[in-house]
Amino acid sequence: MGMAASSTNGDAMEDESEMEAFDVVRIADDVIQRLRFGSQDIFKSEDPVIDDMLIESAYRIQYETLRQDLIATQEEVARLKRQLQERDYAERKKRNFESHKSRKTFKRGEAEQLKLEQKLKSTVQDVKTKFMQYSCHQLCMDKEMEVMKCFDLNRQKTLKCSKLVSEFINCINSETQQRIGLYIINFVSKNSAAFRKNNIDMVYGTLNNLVRASKDSVTELERQVSQVLYDLKHSQDLQYYVKEDLTFVSAKEIDVGNRAVIIVFVPFPQYKQYRRILVRLIHEVEKKFGGKHVVFVAKRRILPKPTRGKRKITQKQKRPRSRTLAAVHDEYLNDIVFPAEIVGKRIRVRLDGSRLLKVHLDRNQKAAVEHKTETFAAVYKHLTGKEVKFEFPVPLY
């Protein structure tokens, strides 16, 4: 029995191996048929449902591909359209710019042409005027013709024409005198203003008294000041004290209430010479200007404070104490109040931080300068921008 069972198992194993070999052969035959008849039968399925699903999936994939291609095509069309619009806009802008430029150039050309035409007309008119001015024609031509006719008729008796000759000579003389008179009148009328200006400059020494680099913009006030200084320099009262010309740098006029004040800046080296005659000079100058207050101030220079770093200011010399801001302002104050003397100063600081300078003047000069304290304060504020008040305190000693 044991042998029978083993034989049965062996037959079963042989049958299974034969079936597997048959299946392999059958699969191999299917592969050979597919290779022989082409790859189109590979996807064929015996189940029709599977075929419909594959077809639907293929259609879906193809639709998605076509949709993406359509989107890409639309984007490309939009991009090309934008490029075309940008190109059209650039070309239109360029055409507008060129047309505007051409119109502007044309207008400029018309304006230049109009200017040239006007200049040409004015030049032609000037040439005609000069030609008519300098053109000469023979004087007394009718008299001359009568004389020549008389000479032709009386070749042997020319004395008969003596009367006509004398009339012709008288006519020539009268016409010549008349022409000379008209020429002199025209010349004087055209050059009278320049003649008066040069005459004033030569007589009153405007160009000599004014010590300034540029004398082109000389004001009428400066001319009047120069005339007054020239007259006073040559007057008998001051001629002994003044050995040189009284020069000045500039002059300006400011308003103080209802009164005008004249500030005269004089050269600093000459200010000592002014000091000797300043009281008399101020009195005479104020009389010349109709009672206006006049203040003489030396022209001083303020040097900046030396600095370090990038904004360093290089100077040829060390800044002297006399050219600092405080020193120059103090000297301005002394010049303004002259002939009064400053005997004391006080600085009042208000609650808002502003300062008021109180200047004590010598009480002996109160009668001479008390009526000018407002003028002094206005001039000092104009020069320095600081407020000042003048007082005449009673001395304590």
mmCIF file of C-alpha atoms in Angstrom:
data_model
loop_
_atom_site.group_PDB
_atom_site.id
_atom_site.type_symbol
_atom_site.label_atom_id
_atom_site.label_comp_id
_atom_site.label_asym_id
_atom_site.label_seq_id
_atom_site.Cartn_x
_atom_site.Cartn_y
_atom_site.Cartn_z
ATOM 1 C CA MET A 1 0.000 0.000 0.000
ATOM 2 C CA GLY A 2 2.786 2.172 0.681
ATOM 3 C CA MET A 3 4.151 1.620 -2.760
ATOM 4 C CA ALA A 4 0.724 2.286 -4.318
ATOM 5 C CA ALA A 5 0.396 5.593 -2.512
ATOM 6 C CA SER A 6 3.822 6.702 -3.551
ATOM 7 C CA SER A 7 3.117 5.821 -7.140
ATOM 8 C CA THR A 8 -0.117 7.775 -7.041
ATOM 9 C CA ASN A 9 1.654 10.856 -5.716
ATOM 10 C CA GLY A 10 4.278 10.567 -8.372
ATOM 11 C CA ASP A 11 1.673 10.440 -11.125
ATOM 12 C CA ALA A 12 -0.012 13.523 -9.722
ATOM 13 C CA MET A 13 3.249 15.475 -9.681
ATOM 14 C CA GLU A 14 3.972 14.431 -13.239
ATOM 15 C CA ASP A 15 0.506 15.601 -14.318
ATOM 16 C CA GLU A 16 1.027 18.995 -12.636
ATOM 17 C CA SER A 17 4.397 19.470 -14.280
ATOM 18 C CA GLU A 18 2.897 18.610 -17.651
ATOM 19 C CA MET A 19 0.093 21.149 -17.113
ATOM 20 C CA GLU A 20 2.581 23.875 -16.202
ATOM 21 C CA ALA A 21 4.630 23.083 -19.281
ATOM 22 C CA PHE A 22 1.463 23.284 -21.392
ATOM 23 C CA ASP A 23 0.595 26.659 -19.904
ATOM 24 C CA VAL A 24 4.085 27.981 -20.608
ATOM 25 C CA VAL A 25 3.845 26.750 -24.176
ATOM 26 C CA ARG A 26 0.440 28.342 -24.555
ATOM 27 C CA ILE A 27 1.733 31.696 -23.153
ATOM 28 C CA ALA A 28 4.682 31.494 -25.507
ATOM 29 C CA ASP A 29 2.312 30.893 -28.417
ATOM 30 C CA ASP A 30 0.288 33.963 -27.441
ATOM 31 C CA VAL A 31 3.440 36.097 -27.339
ATOM 32 C CA ILE A 32 4.525 34.769 -30.741
ATOM 33 C CA GLN A 33 1.086 35.572 -32.207
ATOM 34 C CA ARG A 34 1.160 39.108 -30.783
ATOM 35 C CA LEU A 35 4.612 39.691 -32.200
ATOM 36 C CA ARG A 36 3.540 38.213 -35.516
ATOM 37 C CA PHE A 37 0.288 40.153 -35.956
ATOM 38 C CA GLY A 38 1.546 43.459 -34.489
ATOM 39 C CA SER A 39 1.239 45.487 -31.273
ATOM 40 C CA GLN A 40 -2.331 46.565 -31.905
ATOM 41 C CA ASP A 41 -3.618 43.362 -30.391
ATOM 42 C CA ILE A 42 -1.667 43.814 -27.196
ATOM 43 C CA PHE A 43 -4.275 46.035 -25.597
ATOM 44 C CA LYS A 44 -7.174 43.893 -26.774
ATOM 45 C CA SER A 45 -9.045 42.459 -23.926
ATOM 46 C CA GLU A 46 -11.640 39.858 -23.861
ATOM 47 C CA ASP A 47 -13.689 42.049 -21.471
ATOM 48 C CA PRO A 48 -15.569 44.914 -23.327
ATOM 49 C CA VAL A 49 -15.954 46.966 -20.122
ATOM 50 C CA ILE A 50 -12.207 47.254 -19.760
ATOM 51 C CA ASP A 51 -11.932 48.417 -23.399
ATOM 52 C CA ASP A 52 -14.485 51.217 -22.853
ATOM 53 C CA MET A 53 -12.628 52.393 -19.776
ATOM 54 C CA LEU A 54 -9.364 52.479 -21.677
ATOM 55 C CA ILE A 55 -10.961 54.413 -24.537
ATOM 56 C CA GLU A 56 -12.521 56.892 -22.126
ATOM 57 C CA SER A 57 -9.208 57.324 -20.341
ATOM 58 C CA ALA A 58 -7.432 57.874 -23.653
ATOM 59 C CA TYR A 59 -10.036 60.449 -24.673
ATOM 60 C CA ARG A 60 -9.674 62.193 -21.310
ATOM 61 C CA ILE A 61 -5.880 62.311 -21.621
ATOM 62 C CA GLN A 62 -6.135 63.551 -25.192
ATOM 63 C CA TYR A 63 -8.683 66.206 -24.146
ATOM 64 C CA GLU A 64 -6.457 67.394 -21.308
ATOM 65 C CA THR A 65 -3.514 67.601 -23.689
ATOM 66 C CA LEU A 66 -5.538 69.537 -26.231
ATOM 67 C CA ARG A 67 -6.861 71.857 -23.492
ATOM 68 C CA GLN A 68 -3.336 72.599 -22.285
ATOM 69 C CA ASP A 69 -2.253 73.205 -25.865
ATOM 70 C CA LEU A 70 -5.205 75.598 -26.303
ATOM 71 C CA ILE A 71 -4.287 77.493 -23.112
ATOM 72 C CA ALA A 72 -0.675 77.752 -24.223
ATOM 73 C CA THR A 73 -1.807 78.959 -27.640
ATOM 74 C CA GLN A 74 -4.091 81.583 -26.068
ATOM 75 C CA GLU A 75 -1.270 82.786 -23.806
ATOM 76 C CA GLU A 76 1.069 83.031 -26.787
ATOM 77 C CA VAL A 77 -1.577 84.971 -28.725
ATOM 78 C CA ALA A 78 -2.060 87.342 -25.752
ATOM 79 C CA ARG A 79 1.713 87.817 -25.420
ATOM 80 C CA LEU A 80 2.059 88.558 -29.121
ATOM 81 C CA LYS A 81 -0.885 90.949 -28.889
ATOM 82 C CA ARG A 82 0.729 92.796 -25.962
ATOM 83 C CA GLN A 83 4.002 93.003 -27.838
ATOM 84 C CA LEU A 84 2.163 94.373 -30.849
ATOM 85 C CA GLN A 85 0.355 96.943 -28.696
ATOM 86 C CA GLU A 86 3.604 97.988 -26.999
ATOM 87 C CA ARG A 87 5.292 98.319 -30.366
ATOM 88 C CA ASP A 88 2.390 100.369 -31.708
ATOM 89 C CA TYR A 89 2.464 102.582 -28.589
ATOM 90 C CA ALA A 90 6.227 103.099 -28.902
ATOM 91 C CA GLU A 91 5.921 103.943 -32.590
ATOM 92 C CA ARG A 92 2.996 106.292 -31.933
ATOM 93 C CA LYS A 93 4.927 107.976 -29.105
ATOM 94 C CA LYS A 94 7.960 108.314 -31.334
ATOM 95 C CA ARG A 95 5.845 109.811 -34.118
ATOM 96 C CA ASN A 96 4.242 112.260 -31.669
ATOM 97 C CA PHE A 97 7.644 113.254 -30.293
ATOM 98 C CA GLU A 98 9.048 113.746 -33.774
ATOM 99 C CA SER A 99 6.023 115.757 -34.858
ATOM 100 C CA HIS A 100 6.193 117.885 -31.673
ATOM 101 C CA LYS A 101 9.907 118.375 -32.189
ATOM 102 C CA SER A 102 9.390 119.313 -35.812
ATOM 103 C CA ARG A 103 6.627 121.777 -34.845
ATOM 104 C CA LYS A 104 8.833 123.259 -32.142
ATOM 105 C CA THR A 105 11.747 123.518 -34.550
ATOM 106 C CA PHE A 106 9.471 125.102 -37.128
ATOM 107 C CA LYS A 107 8.177 127.643 -34.596
ATOM 108 C CA ARG A 108 11.710 128.390 -33.463
ATOM 109 C CA GLY A 109 12.732 128.838 -37.070
ATOM 110 C CA GLU A 110 9.803 131.192 -37.638
ATOM 111 C CA ALA A 111 10.757 133.189 -34.544
ATOM 112 C CA GLU A 112 14.386 133.381 -35.651
ATOM 113 C CA GLN A 113 13.305 134.388 -39.126
ATOM 114 C CA LEU A 114 11.039 137.081 -37.678
ATOM 115 C CA LYS A 115 13.888 138.377 -35.515
ATOM 116 C CA LEU A 116 16.231 138.408 -38.487
ATOM 117 C CA GLU A 117 13.655 140.255 -40.570
ATOM 118 C CA GLN A 118 13.142 142.835 -37.823
ATOM 119 C CA LYS A 119 16.892 143.201 -37.373
ATOM 120 C CA LEU A 120 17.311 143.565 -41.117
ATOM 121 C CA LYS A 121 14.606 146.228 -41.245
ATOM 122 C CA SER A 122 16.156 148.127 -38.344
ATOM 123 C CA THR A 123 19.598 147.876 -39.942
ATOM 124 C CA VAL A 124 18.261 149.116 -43.253
ATOM 125 C CA GLN A 125 16.491 151.966 -41.480
ATOM 126 C CA ASP A 126 19.674 152.886 -39.594
ATOM 127 C CA VAL A 127 21.677 152.821 -42.799
ATOM 128 C CA LYS A 128 19.109 155.012 -44.508
ATOM 129 C CA THR A 129 19.106 157.422 -41.573
ATOM 130 C CA LYS A 130 22.880 157.644 -41.535
ATOM 131 C CA PHE A 131 22.968 157.994 -45.293
ATOM 132 C CA MET A 132 20.442 160.805 -45.156
ATOM 133 C CA GLN A 133 22.354 162.351 -42.265
ATOM 134 C CA TYR A 134 25.696 162.310 -44.015
ATOM 135 C CA SER A 135 24.439 162.753 -47.558
ATOM 136 C CA CYS A 136 25.441 166.016 -49.096
ATOM 137 C CA HIS A 137 23.698 167.969 -51.770
ATOM 138 C CA GLN A 138 24.741 171.150 -53.436
ATOM 139 C CA LEU A 139 23.528 174.304 -51.742
ATOM 140 C CA CYS A 140 21.695 177.070 -53.575
ATOM 141 C CA MET A 141 21.487 175.203 -56.862
ATOM 142 C CA ASP A 142 18.980 177.668 -58.339
ATOM 143 C CA LYS A 143 21.354 180.571 -57.682
ATOM 144 C CA GLU A 144 24.208 178.624 -59.197
ATOM 145 C CA MET A 145 22.189 177.861 -62.327
ATOM 146 C CA GLU A 146 21.361 181.536 -62.724
ATOM 147 C CA VAL A 147 25.042 182.464 -62.392
ATOM 148 C CA MET A 148 26.104 179.846 -64.960
ATOM 149 C CA LYS A 149 23.384 180.956 -67.366
ATOM 150 C CA CYS A 150 24.471 184.568 -66.972
ATOM 151 C CA PHE A 151 28.085 183.625 -67.704
ATOM 152 C CA ASP A 152 27.030 181.777 -70.859
ATOM 153 C CA LEU A 153 25.058 184.729 -72.133
ATOM 154 C CA ASN A 154 27.682 187.310 -71.255
ATOM 155 C CA ARG A 155 30.993 185.673 -72.005
ATOM 156 C CA GLN A 156 32.722 188.948 -72.781
ATOM 157 C CA LYS A 157 30.871 190.996 -70.154
ATOM 158 C CA THR A 158 30.966 188.928 -66.970
ATOM 159 C CA LEU A 159 30.696 191.976 -64.726
ATOM 160 C CA LYS A 160 27.002 192.027 -65.483
ATOM 161 C CA CYS A 161 26.722 188.814 -63.395
ATOM 162 C CA SER A 162 28.368 190.264 -60.292
ATOM 163 C CA LYS A 163 25.031 190.823 -58.571
ATOM 164 C CA LEU A 164 24.003 187.208 -59.122
ATOM 165 C CA VAL A 165 27.385 186.004 -57.869
ATOM 166 C CA SER A 166 27.069 188.041 -54.645
ATOM 167 C CA GLU A 167 23.563 186.631 -54.075
ATOM 168 C CA PHE A 168 24.911 183.122 -54.596
ATOM 169 C CA ILE A 169 27.752 183.683 -52.081
ATOM 170 C CA ASN A 170 25.354 185.105 -49.477
ATOM 171 C CA CYS A 171 23.060 182.118 -49.950
ATOM 172 C CA ILE A 172 25.965 179.693 -49.432
ATOM 173 C CA ASN A 173 27.073 181.459 -46.241
ATOM 174 C CA SER A 174 23.587 181.543 -44.731
ATOM 175 C CA GLU A 175 22.942 177.883 -45.497
ATOM 176 C CA THR A 176 26.301 176.895 -44.023
ATOM 177 C CA GLN A 177 25.673 178.804 -40.798
ATOM 178 C CA GLN A 178 22.229 177.265 -40.473
ATOM 179 C CA ARG A 179 23.584 173.743 -40.958
ATOM 180 C CA ILE A 180 26.318 174.293 -38.361
ATOM 181 C CA GLY A 181 23.790 175.593 -35.813
ATOM 182 C CA LEU A 182 21.495 172.597 -36.285
ATOM 183 C CA TYR A 183 24.417 170.190 -35.921
ATOM 184 C CA ILE A 184 25.524 171.821 -32.656
ATOM 185 C CA ILE A 185 21.982 171.724 -31.234
ATOM 186 C CA ASN A 186 21.576 168.014 -32.077
ATOM 187 C CA PHE A 187 24.962 167.120 -30.647
ATOM 188 C CA VAL A 188 24.330 168.938 -27.371
ATOM 189 C CA SER A 189 20.826 167.484 -26.974
ATOM 190 C CA LYS A 190 22.080 163.923 -27.521
ATOM 191 C CA ASN A 191 25.084 164.176 -25.223
ATOM 192 C CA SER A 192 23.776 166.578 -22.583
ATOM 193 C CA ALA A 193 23.110 163.844 -19.967
ATOM 194 C CA ALA A 194 26.535 162.283 -20.417
ATOM 195 C CA PHE A 195 28.115 165.728 -20.415
ATOM 196 C CA ARG A 196 26.429 166.658 -17.137
ATOM 197 C CA LYS A 197 27.450 163.339 -15.553
ATOM 198 C CA ASN A 198 31.073 163.686 -16.644
ATOM 199 C CA ASN A 199 31.070 167.313 -15.571
ATOM 200 C CA ILE A 200 29.842 166.346 -12.097
ATOM 201 C CA ASP A 201 32.435 163.595 -11.884
ATOM 202 C CA MET A 202 35.230 165.947 -12.901
ATOM 203 C CA VAL A 203 34.151 168.889 -10.760
ATOM 204 C CA TYR A 204 32.998 167.162 -7.593
ATOM 205 C CA GLY A 205 35.400 164.221 -7.742
ATOM 206 C CA THR A 206 32.820 161.420 -7.461
ATOM 207 C CA LEU A 207 35.162 158.853 -8.887
ATOM 208 C CA ASN A 208 38.041 160.070 -6.724
ATOM 209 C CA ASN A 209 36.218 160.214 -3.389
ATOM 210 C CA LEU A 210 34.582 156.822 -3.754
ATOM 211 C CA VAL A 211 37.034 154.095 -2.749
ATOM 212 C CA ARG A 212 35.499 150.916 -4.130
ATOM 213 C CA ALA A 213 36.528 148.156 -6.503
ATOM 214 C CA SER A 214 33.508 148.626 -8.792
ATOM 215 C CA LYS A 215 32.238 152.131 -9.520
ATOM 216 C CA ASP A 216 29.631 151.164 -12.087
ATOM 217 C CA SER A 217 26.647 151.133 -9.697
ATOM 218 C CA VAL A 218 27.128 154.535 -8.072
ATOM 219 C CA THR A 219 23.862 155.703 -6.490
ATOM 220 C CA GLU A 220 22.576 159.254 -6.440
ATOM 221 C CA LEU A 221 23.039 159.369 -2.661
ATOM 222 C CA GLU A 222 26.705 158.471 -3.023
ATOM 223 C CA ARG A 223 27.147 161.201 -5.631
ATOM 224 C CA GLN A 224 25.599 163.732 -3.261
ATOM 225 C CA VAL A 225 27.801 162.579 -0.378
ATOM 226 C CA SER A 226 30.857 162.833 -2.614
ATOM 227 C CA GLN A 227 29.886 166.352 -3.640
ATOM 228 C CA VAL A 228 29.395 167.415 -0.020
ATOM 229 C CA LEU A 229 32.729 165.941 1.081
ATOM 230 C CA TYR A 230 34.495 167.590 -1.834
ATOM 231 C CA ASP A 231 32.994 170.979 -0.963
ATOM 232 C CA LEU A 232 33.845 170.652 2.719
ATOM 233 C CA LYS A 233 37.377 169.525 1.968
ATOM 234 C CA HIS A 234 38.008 172.696 -0.052
ATOM 235 C CA SER A 235 36.172 174.997 2.342
ATOM 236 C CA GLN A 236 38.200 177.560 4.260
ATOM 237 C CA ASP A 237 37.106 176.303 7.684
ATOM 238 C CA LEU A 238 38.265 172.699 7.207
ATOM 239 C CA GLN A 239 41.053 173.156 4.688
ATOM 240 C CA TYR A 240 43.639 173.588 7.448
ATOM 241 C CA TYR A 241 42.626 170.333 9.211
ATOM 242 C CA VAL A 242 42.132 168.179 6.118
ATOM 243 C CA LYS A 243 45.279 167.566 4.103
ATOM 244 C CA GLU A 244 43.960 164.638 2.039
ATOM 245 C CA ASP A 245 40.724 163.879 0.210
ATOM 246 C CA LEU A 246 37.798 162.769 2.369
ATOM 247 C CA THR A 247 37.129 159.366 0.840
ATOM 248 C CA PHE A 248 34.348 156.925 1.659
ATOM 249 C CA VAL A 249 33.435 153.358 0.727
ATOM 250 C CA SER A 250 29.643 153.521 0.427
ATOM 251 C CA ALA A 251 26.557 155.302 1.694
ATOM 252 C CA LYS A 252 23.048 154.060 2.413
ATOM 253 C CA GLU A 253 19.834 155.531 3.752
ATOM 254 C CA ILE A 254 17.495 153.882 6.280
ATOM 255 C CA ASP A 255 14.183 154.984 7.767
ATOM 256 C CA VAL A 256 13.819 155.565 11.514
ATOM 257 C CA GLY A 257 10.227 156.433 12.261
ATOM 258 C CA ASN A 258 9.432 159.617 10.359
ATOM 259 C CA ARG A 259 13.071 160.497 9.753
ATOM 260 C CA ALA A 260 15.658 159.249 7.256
ATOM 261 C CA VAL A 261 19.175 158.452 8.465
ATOM 262 C CA ILE A 262 22.257 158.386 6.231
ATOM 263 C CA ILE A 263 25.044 155.930 7.094
ATOM 264 C CA VAL A 264 28.426 156.721 5.531
ATOM 265 C CA PHE A 265 31.082 154.001 5.612
ATOM 266 C CA VAL A 266 34.620 155.391 5.524
ATOM 267 C CA PRO A 267 37.914 153.494 5.129
ATOM 268 C CA PHE A 268 39.292 152.292 8.441
ATOM 269 C CA PRO A 269 42.810 153.776 7.947
ATOM 270 C CA GLN A 270 41.305 157.240 7.364
ATOM 271 C CA TYR A 271 38.844 157.152 10.256
ATOM 272 C CA LYS A 272 41.337 158.817 12.635
ATOM 273 C CA GLN A 273 41.506 161.768 10.260
ATOM 274 C CA TYR A 274 37.709 161.922 10.268
ATOM 275 C CA ARG A 275 37.640 161.890 14.087
ATOM 276 C CA ARG A 276 39.443 165.248 14.269
ATOM 277 C CA ILE A 277 36.726 167.041 12.280
ATOM 278 C CA LEU A 278 33.783 164.676 12.751
ATOM 279 C CA VAL A 279 31.670 166.970 14.946
ATOM 280 C CA ARG A 280 31.925 169.853 12.500
ATOM 281 C CA LEU A 281 31.634 167.493 9.530
ATOM 282 C CA ILE A 282 28.406 165.903 10.798
ATOM 283 C CA HIS A 283 26.909 169.336 11.421
ATOM 284 C CA GLU A 284 27.752 170.569 7.900
ATOM 285 C CA VAL A 285 26.629 167.371 6.163
ATOM 286 C CA GLU A 286 23.299 167.373 8.022
ATOM 287 C CA LYS A 287 22.721 170.954 6.877
ATOM 288 C CA LYS A 288 23.458 169.924 3.269
ATOM 289 C CA PHE A 289 20.934 167.065 3.457
ATOM 290 C CA GLY A 290 18.121 169.113 4.950
ATOM 291 C CA GLY A 291 18.352 168.084 8.595
ATOM 292 C CA LYS A 292 18.694 164.322 8.108
ATOM 293 C CA HIS A 293 20.767 162.553 10.735
ATOM 294 C CA VAL A 294 24.163 161.411 9.427
ATOM 295 C CA VAL A 295 26.342 158.731 11.027
ATOM 296 C CA PHE A 296 29.942 157.999 10.004
ATOM 297 C CA VAL A 297 31.109 154.431 10.620
ATOM 298 C CA ALA A 298 34.496 152.890 9.854
ATOM 299 C CA LYS A 299 34.396 149.958 7.442
ATOM 300 C CA ARG A 300 35.644 146.966 9.408
ATOM 301 C CA ARG A 301 36.054 143.330 8.472
ATOM 302 C CA ILE A 302 34.954 140.353 10.572
ATOM 303 C CA LEU A 303 37.019 137.182 10.184
ATOM 304 C CA PRO A 304 35.385 133.784 10.847
ATOM 305 C CA LYS A 305 36.289 131.707 13.861
ATOM 306 C CA PRO A 306 38.983 129.091 13.085
ATOM 307 C CA THR A 307 37.536 125.586 12.822
ATOM 308 C CA ARG A 308 38.848 122.038 12.580
ATOM 309 C CA GLY A 309 37.918 118.951 10.631
ATOM 310 C CA LYS A 310 36.476 118.868 7.141
ATOM 311 C CA ARG A 311 35.207 122.457 7.328
ATOM 312 C CA LYS A 312 38.570 123.843 8.318
ATOM 313 C CA ILE A 313 39.089 127.429 7.179
ATOM 314 C CA THR A 314 42.672 128.188 6.248
ATOM 315 C CA GLN A 315 43.807 131.781 6.774
ATOM 316 C CA LYS A 316 47.044 133.515 5.965
ATOM 317 C CA GLN A 317 47.343 134.948 9.443
ATOM 318 C CA LYS A 318 46.051 134.297 12.909
ATOM 319 C CA ARG A 319 42.745 136.044 13.518
ATOM 320 C CA PRO A 320 43.471 139.220 15.497
ATOM 321 C CA ARG A 321 41.269 140.172 18.402
ATOM 322 C CA SER A 322 40.159 143.368 16.655
ATOM 323 C CA ARG A 323 38.503 141.376 13.851
ATOM 324 C CA THR A 324 36.291 139.195 15.985
ATOM 325 C CA LEU A 325 32.528 139.635 15.944
ATOM 326 C CA ALA A 326 32.308 141.056 19.467
ATOM 327 C CA ALA A 327 35.179 143.507 18.947
ATOM 328 C CA VAL A 328 33.767 144.836 15.662
ATOM 329 C CA HIS A 329 30.295 145.298 17.194
ATOM 330 C CA ASP A 330 31.809 147.208 20.121
ATOM 331 C CA GLU A 331 33.713 149.484 17.737
ATOM 332 C CA TYR A 332 30.524 150.059 15.723
ATOM 333 C CA LEU A 333 28.887 151.232 18.933
ATOM 334 C CA ASN A 334 31.749 153.646 19.669
ATOM 335 C CA ASP A 335 31.604 155.048 16.114
ATOM 336 C CA ILE A 336 27.842 155.556 16.213
ATOM 337 C CA VAL A 337 27.651 157.472 19.507
ATOM 338 C CA PHE A 338 30.640 159.736 18.786
ATOM 339 C CA PRO A 339 31.308 162.396 20.161
ATOM 340 C CA ALA A 340 29.665 160.923 23.273
ATOM 341 C CA GLU A 341 31.652 158.455 25.362
ATOM 342 C CA ILE A 342 30.457 155.116 26.717
ATOM 343 C CA VAL A 343 30.914 154.891 30.490
ATOM 344 C CA GLY A 344 29.125 151.596 31.148
ATOM 345 C CA LYS A 345 27.197 148.659 29.701
ATOM 346 C CA ARG A 346 24.549 146.333 31.040
ATOM 347 C CA ILE A 347 22.994 143.271 29.417
ATOM 348 C CA ARG A 348 19.407 142.467 30.376
ATOM 349 C CA VAL A 349 18.246 138.925 29.627
ATOM 350 C CA ARG A 350 14.468 138.610 29.343
ATOM 351 C CA LEU A 351 12.395 135.563 30.266
ATOM 352 C CA ASP A 352 12.089 134.526 26.623
ATOM 353 C CA GLY A 353 15.877 134.471 26.247
ATOM 354 C CA SER A 354 16.196 137.715 24.254
ATOM 355 C CA ARG A 355 18.822 140.236 25.272
ATOM 356 C CA LEU A 356 18.774 143.999 25.601
ATOM 357 C CA LEU A 357 22.034 145.936 25.732
ATOM 358 C CA LYS A 358 21.846 149.021 27.948
ATOM 359 C CA VAL A 359 24.585 151.538 27.167
ATOM 360 C CA HIS A 360 25.404 154.306 29.641
ATOM 361 C CA LEU A 361 26.651 157.482 27.967
ATOM 362 C CA ASP A 362 28.512 160.376 29.517
ATOM 363 C CA ARG A 363 26.015 162.763 31.054
ATOM 364 C CA ASN A 364 28.079 165.760 29.939
ATOM 365 C CA GLN A 365 27.140 164.987 26.296
ATOM 366 C CA LYS A 366 23.420 164.581 26.990
ATOM 367 C CA ALA A 367 22.444 167.899 25.410
ATOM 368 C CA ALA A 368 24.393 167.107 22.226
ATOM 369 C CA VAL A 369 23.250 163.544 21.504
ATOM 370 C CA GLU A 370 20.065 162.915 23.511
ATOM 371 C CA HIS A 371 17.826 163.691 20.534
ATOM 372 C CA LYS A 372 19.739 161.105 18.456
ATOM 373 C CA THR A 373 19.461 158.088 20.749
ATOM 374 C CA GLU A 374 16.666 156.517 18.670
ATOM 375 C CA THR A 375 18.773 157.033 15.546
ATOM 376 C CA PHE A 376 21.782 155.416 17.223
ATOM 377 C CA ALA A 377 19.701 152.408 18.295
ATOM 378 C CA ALA A 378 18.234 151.960 14.796
ATOM 379 C CA VAL A 379 21.646 152.201 13.104
ATOM 380 C CA TYR A 380 23.199 149.715 15.549
ATOM 381 C CA LYS A 381 20.330 147.256 15.019
ATOM 382 C CA HIS A 382 20.691 147.663 11.245
ATOM 383 C CA LEU A 383 24.414 146.893 11.400
ATOM 384 C CA THR A 384 24.449 144.126 14.019
ATOM 385 C CA GLY A 385 20.860 142.974 14.525
ATOM 386 C CA LYS A 386 21.061 143.619 18.290
ATOM 387 C CA GLU A 387 18.730 145.742 20.397
ATOM 388 C CA VAL A 388 20.282 148.570 22.366
ATOM 389 C CA LYS A 389 19.010 151.267 24.704
ATOM 390 C CA PHE A 390 20.963 154.403 25.598
ATOM 391 C CA GLU A 391 20.802 156.008 29.040
ATOM 392 C CA PHE A 392 22.442 158.947 30.801
ATOM 393 C CA PRO A 393 22.774 157.798 34.442
ATOM 394 C CA VAL A 394 23.789 160.113 37.235
ATOM 395 C CA PRO A 395 27.345 159.330 38.388
ATOM 396 C CA LEU A 396 27.640 157.971 41.935
ATOM 397 C CA TYR A 397 30.944 159.643 42.777
#
